[in-house]
XYZ file of C-alpha atoms in Angstrom:
143
model
C -54.076 -55.001 62.674
C -54.622 -52.741 59.703
C -57.640 -52.836 57.374
C -55.786 -54.545 54.514
C -54.650 -57.362 56.773
C -58.162 -57.675 58.246
C -59.577 -58.095 54.711
C -56.967 -60.731 53.875
C -57.650 -62.529 57.163
C -61.361 -62.693 56.306
C -60.527 -64.136 52.871
C -58.328 -66.752 54.546
C -61.202 -67.706 56.859
C -63.580 -68.111 53.909
C -61.245 -70.339 51.875
C -61.920 -73.842 50.650
C -59.527 -76.566 49.551
C -59.573 -78.553 46.324
C -58.303 -82.126 46.463
C -58.272 -84.883 43.871
C -58.890 -87.479 46.607
C -59.898 -87.209 50.252
C -57.142 -86.455 52.743
C -57.246 -88.206 56.103
C -57.158 -85.826 59.006
C -56.345 -88.542 61.541
C -52.815 -87.079 61.874
C -52.173 -83.332 62.254
C -50.987 -81.490 59.145
C -50.324 -77.985 57.869
C -51.433 -76.358 54.620
C -48.826 -73.925 53.319
C -48.335 -71.977 50.107
C -45.390 -69.968 48.810
C -47.619 -67.860 46.540
C -48.115 -64.125 46.968
C -45.899 -63.298 49.970
C -47.335 -60.823 52.466
C -50.542 -60.835 50.414
C -48.879 -59.132 47.446
C -49.937 -60.687 44.139
C -46.901 -61.837 42.131
C -46.541 -62.766 38.486
C -47.278 -66.452 37.759
C -43.619 -67.184 36.962
C -42.544 -65.729 40.323
C -45.121 -67.836 42.175
C -44.009 -70.979 40.318
C -40.375 -70.385 41.328
C -41.369 -69.855 44.945
C -43.526 -72.980 44.841
C -40.655 -75.109 43.516
C -38.399 -73.849 46.302
C -41.066 -74.641 48.907
C -41.509 -78.141 47.502
C -37.733 -78.714 47.750
C -37.802 -77.562 51.385
C -40.702 -79.926 52.103
C -38.879 -82.841 50.476
C -35.856 -82.163 52.699
C -38.098 -82.573 55.753
C -38.783 -86.180 54.666
C -42.431 -86.069 55.725
C -45.534 -87.142 53.811
C -47.067 -84.343 51.742
C -49.642 -83.762 49.020
C -50.527 -80.964 46.655
C -53.713 -79.112 47.521
C -55.331 -75.998 46.064
C -56.389 -73.256 48.449
C -59.202 -71.240 46.897
C -61.743 -68.540 47.477
C -65.189 -70.040 48.099
C -66.342 -68.847 44.643
C -63.082 -70.167 43.072
C -62.213 -66.675 41.800
C -58.738 -66.983 43.325
C -56.627 -70.131 43.736
C -53.159 -70.828 45.108
C -51.166 -74.012 44.797
C -50.429 -75.234 48.290
C -49.068 -78.254 50.104
C -50.561 -80.349 52.866
C -47.646 -81.636 54.928
C -47.527 -83.688 58.087
C -45.436 -81.519 60.408
C -45.775 -79.839 63.787
C -47.125 -76.295 64.148
C -43.604 -75.157 65.017
C -42.152 -76.598 61.799
C -45.053 -75.192 59.780
C -44.619 -71.742 61.301
C -40.922 -71.681 60.394
C -41.634 -72.745 56.826
C -44.506 -70.292 56.358
C -42.367 -67.458 57.756
C -39.527 -68.367 55.394
C -41.932 -67.884 52.478
C -43.320 -64.657 53.995
C -46.839 -65.919 54.464
C -49.247 -63.991 56.659
C -50.727 -67.260 57.894
C -51.082 -70.975 57.273
C -53.748 -73.555 58.037
C -53.394 -76.380 60.506
C -55.649 -79.416 60.820
C -55.631 -81.352 64.076
C -58.214 -84.032 64.926
C -60.187 -82.916 61.858
C -60.430 -79.295 63.051
C -59.183 -76.582 60.682
C -57.459 -73.552 62.224
C -55.845 -70.454 60.768
C -52.456 -69.689 62.324
C -50.909 -66.214 61.892
C -47.176 -66.032 61.134
C -46.139 -62.437 60.760
C -48.761 -60.304 62.493
C -50.616 -60.934 65.699
C -51.094 -64.157 67.552
C -54.774 -64.859 67.196
C -54.993 -68.443 66.079
C -58.554 -68.918 64.899
C -60.503 -72.160 64.772
C -62.466 -72.307 61.507
C -64.265 -75.613 62.002
C -64.507 -79.099 60.581
C -61.900 -79.483 57.832
C -64.163 -81.753 55.770
C -66.703 -78.917 55.472
C -64.072 -76.822 53.642
C -62.958 -79.512 51.191
C -64.125 -80.024 47.621
C -63.007 -83.266 46.008
C -62.570 -82.726 42.253
C -61.726 -85.195 39.495
C -58.698 -83.135 38.472
C -56.882 -80.258 40.121
C -56.982 -77.046 38.053
C -53.866 -75.452 36.583
C -53.098 -72.233 38.418
C -52.610 -69.399 35.918
C -52.794 -66.258 38.026
């Protein structure tokens, strides 16, 4: 993998997730965003359009889902994302459709990073609850 992708991968591994209420990890789920395809930062209006399209695709799956914010540990970067209760195969197809380098998958409370477009090195990150911050209100994403 190239250096740019390696840097992005490290950022993905260091991410945290903002939730307005705890999310049970008793059933497996994916965390997917439509923001910034292939790691390229888009204008906010472009990301909002992509996010709306992703939400429509999720609704068509007829599975439970919730909004979640994926963020850098220092909260300097945030992306609106969706936690959805689907298989890894379904999540991979959806993440590829939105040109994401990777997505997160939580199974039995264990958070993993799953590559979509480059490589095949699924990486276990650890206990999902250790990467969650419950906040009273989710922030508006402006970047």
